[in-house]
CSV table of C-alpha atoms in Angstrom, one decimal:
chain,number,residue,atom,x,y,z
A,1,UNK,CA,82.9,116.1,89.1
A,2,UNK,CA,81.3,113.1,87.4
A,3,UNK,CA,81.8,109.7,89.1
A,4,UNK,CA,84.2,107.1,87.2
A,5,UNK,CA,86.5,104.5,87.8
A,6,UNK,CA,89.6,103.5,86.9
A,7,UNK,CA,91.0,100.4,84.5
A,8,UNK,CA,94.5,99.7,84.8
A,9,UNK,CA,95.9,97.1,82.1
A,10,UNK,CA,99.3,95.6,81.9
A,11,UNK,CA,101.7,95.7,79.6
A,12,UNK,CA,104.3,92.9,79.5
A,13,UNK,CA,105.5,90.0,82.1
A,14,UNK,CA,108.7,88.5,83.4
A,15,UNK,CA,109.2,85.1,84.2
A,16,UNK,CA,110.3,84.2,88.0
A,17,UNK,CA,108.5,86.6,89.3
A,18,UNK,CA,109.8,89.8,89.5
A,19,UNK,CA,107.1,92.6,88.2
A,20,UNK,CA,107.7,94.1,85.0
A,21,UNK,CA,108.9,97.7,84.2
A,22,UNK,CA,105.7,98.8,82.1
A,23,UNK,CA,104.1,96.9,85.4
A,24,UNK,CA,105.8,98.7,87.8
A,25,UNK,CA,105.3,102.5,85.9
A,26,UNK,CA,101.1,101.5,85.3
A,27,UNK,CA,101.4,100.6,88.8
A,28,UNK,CA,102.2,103.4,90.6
A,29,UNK,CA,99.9,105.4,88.2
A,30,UNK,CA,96.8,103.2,89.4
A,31,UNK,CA,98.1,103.7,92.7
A,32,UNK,CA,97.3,108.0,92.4
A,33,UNK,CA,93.6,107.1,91.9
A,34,UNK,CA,93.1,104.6,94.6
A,35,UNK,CA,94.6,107.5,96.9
A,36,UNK,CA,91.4,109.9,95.8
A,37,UNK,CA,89.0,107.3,96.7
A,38,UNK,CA,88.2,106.6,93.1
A,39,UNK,CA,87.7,102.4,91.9
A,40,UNK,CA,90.6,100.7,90.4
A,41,UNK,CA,90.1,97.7,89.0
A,42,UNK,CA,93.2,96.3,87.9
A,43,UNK,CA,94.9,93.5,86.0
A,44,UNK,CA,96.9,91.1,88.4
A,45,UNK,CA,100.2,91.9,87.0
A,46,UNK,CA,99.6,95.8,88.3
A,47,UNK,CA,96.8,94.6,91.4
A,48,UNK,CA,99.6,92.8,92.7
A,49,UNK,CA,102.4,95.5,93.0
A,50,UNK,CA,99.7,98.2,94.0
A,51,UNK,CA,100.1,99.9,97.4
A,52,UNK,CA,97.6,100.8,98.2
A,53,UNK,CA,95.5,97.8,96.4
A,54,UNK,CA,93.0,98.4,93.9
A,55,UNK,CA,89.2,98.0,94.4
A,56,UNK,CA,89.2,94.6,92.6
A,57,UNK,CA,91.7,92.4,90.6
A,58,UNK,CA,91.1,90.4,87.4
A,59,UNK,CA,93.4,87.3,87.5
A,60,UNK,CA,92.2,84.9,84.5
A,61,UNK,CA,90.1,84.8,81.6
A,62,UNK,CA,86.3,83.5,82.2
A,63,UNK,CA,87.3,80.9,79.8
A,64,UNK,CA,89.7,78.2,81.2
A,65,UNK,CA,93.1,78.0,79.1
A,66,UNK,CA,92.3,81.5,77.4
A,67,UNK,CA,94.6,83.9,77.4
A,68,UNK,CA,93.6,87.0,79.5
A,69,UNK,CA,94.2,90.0,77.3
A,70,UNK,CA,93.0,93.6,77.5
A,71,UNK,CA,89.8,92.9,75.4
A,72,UNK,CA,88.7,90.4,78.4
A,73,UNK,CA,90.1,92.4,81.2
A,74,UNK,CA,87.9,95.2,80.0
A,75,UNK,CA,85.3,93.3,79.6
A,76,UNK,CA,85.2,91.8,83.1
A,77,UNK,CA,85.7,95.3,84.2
A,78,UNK,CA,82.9,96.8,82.9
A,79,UNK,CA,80.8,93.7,84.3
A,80,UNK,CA,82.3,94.5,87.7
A,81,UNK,CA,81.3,98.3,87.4
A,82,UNK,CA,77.7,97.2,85.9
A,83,UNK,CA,77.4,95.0,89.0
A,84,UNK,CA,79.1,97.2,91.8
A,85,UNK,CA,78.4,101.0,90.2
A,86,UNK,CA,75.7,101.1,87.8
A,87,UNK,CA,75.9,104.8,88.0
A,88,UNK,CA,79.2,105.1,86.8
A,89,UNK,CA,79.1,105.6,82.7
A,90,UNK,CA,83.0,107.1,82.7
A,91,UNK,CA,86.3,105.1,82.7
A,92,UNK,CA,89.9,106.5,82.7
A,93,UNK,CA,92.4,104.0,81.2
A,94,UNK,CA,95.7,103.5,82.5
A,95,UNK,CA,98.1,101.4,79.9
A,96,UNK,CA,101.1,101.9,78.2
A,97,UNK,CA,100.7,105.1,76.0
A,98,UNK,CA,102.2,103.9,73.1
A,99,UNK,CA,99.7,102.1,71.0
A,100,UNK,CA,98.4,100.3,73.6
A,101,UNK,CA,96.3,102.6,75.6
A,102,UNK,CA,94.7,104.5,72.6
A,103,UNK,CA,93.0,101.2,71.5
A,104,UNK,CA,91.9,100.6,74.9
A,105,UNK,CA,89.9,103.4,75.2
A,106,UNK,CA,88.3,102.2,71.7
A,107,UNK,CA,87.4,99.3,73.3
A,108,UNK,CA,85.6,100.9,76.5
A,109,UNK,CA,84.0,103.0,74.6
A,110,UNK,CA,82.4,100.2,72.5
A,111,UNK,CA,81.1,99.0,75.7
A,112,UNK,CA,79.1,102.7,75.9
A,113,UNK,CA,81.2,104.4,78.2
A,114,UNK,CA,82.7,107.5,77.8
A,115,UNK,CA,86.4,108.0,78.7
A,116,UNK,CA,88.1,110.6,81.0
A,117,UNK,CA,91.2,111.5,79.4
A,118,UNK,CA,94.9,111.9,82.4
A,119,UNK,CA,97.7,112.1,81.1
A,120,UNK,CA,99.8,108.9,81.8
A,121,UNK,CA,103.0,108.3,82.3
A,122,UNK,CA,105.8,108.1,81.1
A,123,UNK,CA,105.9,104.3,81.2
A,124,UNK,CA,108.8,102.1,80.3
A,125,UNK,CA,109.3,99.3,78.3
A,126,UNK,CA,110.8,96.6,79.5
A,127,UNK,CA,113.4,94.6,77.4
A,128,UNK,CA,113.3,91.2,79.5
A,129,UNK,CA,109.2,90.9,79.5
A,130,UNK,CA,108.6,87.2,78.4
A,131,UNK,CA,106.0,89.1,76.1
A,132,UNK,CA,108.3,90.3,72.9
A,133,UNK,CA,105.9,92.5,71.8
A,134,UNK,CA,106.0,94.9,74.7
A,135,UNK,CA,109.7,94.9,74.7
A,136,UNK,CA,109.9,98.1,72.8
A,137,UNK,CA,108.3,100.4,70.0
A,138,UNK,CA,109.1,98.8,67.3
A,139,UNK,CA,107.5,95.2,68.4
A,140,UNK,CA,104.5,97.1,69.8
A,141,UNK,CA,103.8,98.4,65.8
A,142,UNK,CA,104.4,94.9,64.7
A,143,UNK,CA,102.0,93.2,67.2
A,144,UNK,CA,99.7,95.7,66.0
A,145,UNK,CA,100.0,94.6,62.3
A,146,UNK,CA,99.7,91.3,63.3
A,147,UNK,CA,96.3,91.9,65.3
A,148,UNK,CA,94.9,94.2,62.6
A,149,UNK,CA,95.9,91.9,59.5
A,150,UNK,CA,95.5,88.1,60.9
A,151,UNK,CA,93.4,88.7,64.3
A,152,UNK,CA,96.8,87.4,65.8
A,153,UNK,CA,97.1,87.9,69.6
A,154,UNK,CA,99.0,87.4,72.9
A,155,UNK,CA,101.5,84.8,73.9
């Protein structure tokens, strides 16, 4: 079996605290991989709730005041592999399925990896994120129209 590692990405927030459904689902599906010795490097919203914890967390954007979305978490992740495990060239992506999580793996691939297909989840959505656009379907699709058409994104 070829060596990879693992980026887990979230997919909504709550205020005050408590984790996020989508969180909490992408969570526990990180968590699998961390069990079979494989790297996770995961977004803080998942890190956080991981048990066990993930090989390394990404909390901010590099820039200060940015927004840290999946484009810069998977950025800094594949600077984290480059510097930790040069010899790892494959990535399996763990986001929300819908939507999210096929343009992910677009994006890793841009990067020049190739990426090991799992099946994930299911993962819920969670109606109380502070994120509208990952409170269901049909605000994912529109978030997606928005990025595709105006370059809008996050917050």
């Amino acid at each position: 079996m070829d060596a990879y590692a693992v980026l887990a990405l979230s997919y909504g927030f709550r205020d005050g605290g408590s984790p996020c459904l989508s969180n909490v689902d992408l969570a526990r599906e990180a968590e699998v991989f961390v069990r079979l010795g494989v790297s996770v490097i995961a977004q803080w919203e998942i890190g956080d709730i991981m048990n066990p914890d993930p090989t390394h967390i990404i909390r901010k954007h590099r820039i200060a005041g940015q927004y840290l979305d999946s484009d810069e978490v998977i950025a800094q992740g594949v600077d984290w592999l480059k510097q930790h495990h040069p010899d790892i060239r494959q990535i399996v992506v763990v986001a929300q399925p819908f939507i999210h999580l096929p343009l992910a793996r677009v994006i890793v691939r841009r990067y020049g990896y190739s990426v090991r297909r799992v099946q994930i989840g299911p993962i819920r959505f969670d109606k109380q994120s502070a994120q509208w656009w990952t409170r269901g379907r049909i605000p994912s699709i529109i978030y997606l129209i928005r990025r595709v058409l105006f370059n809008v994104r996050g917050r």
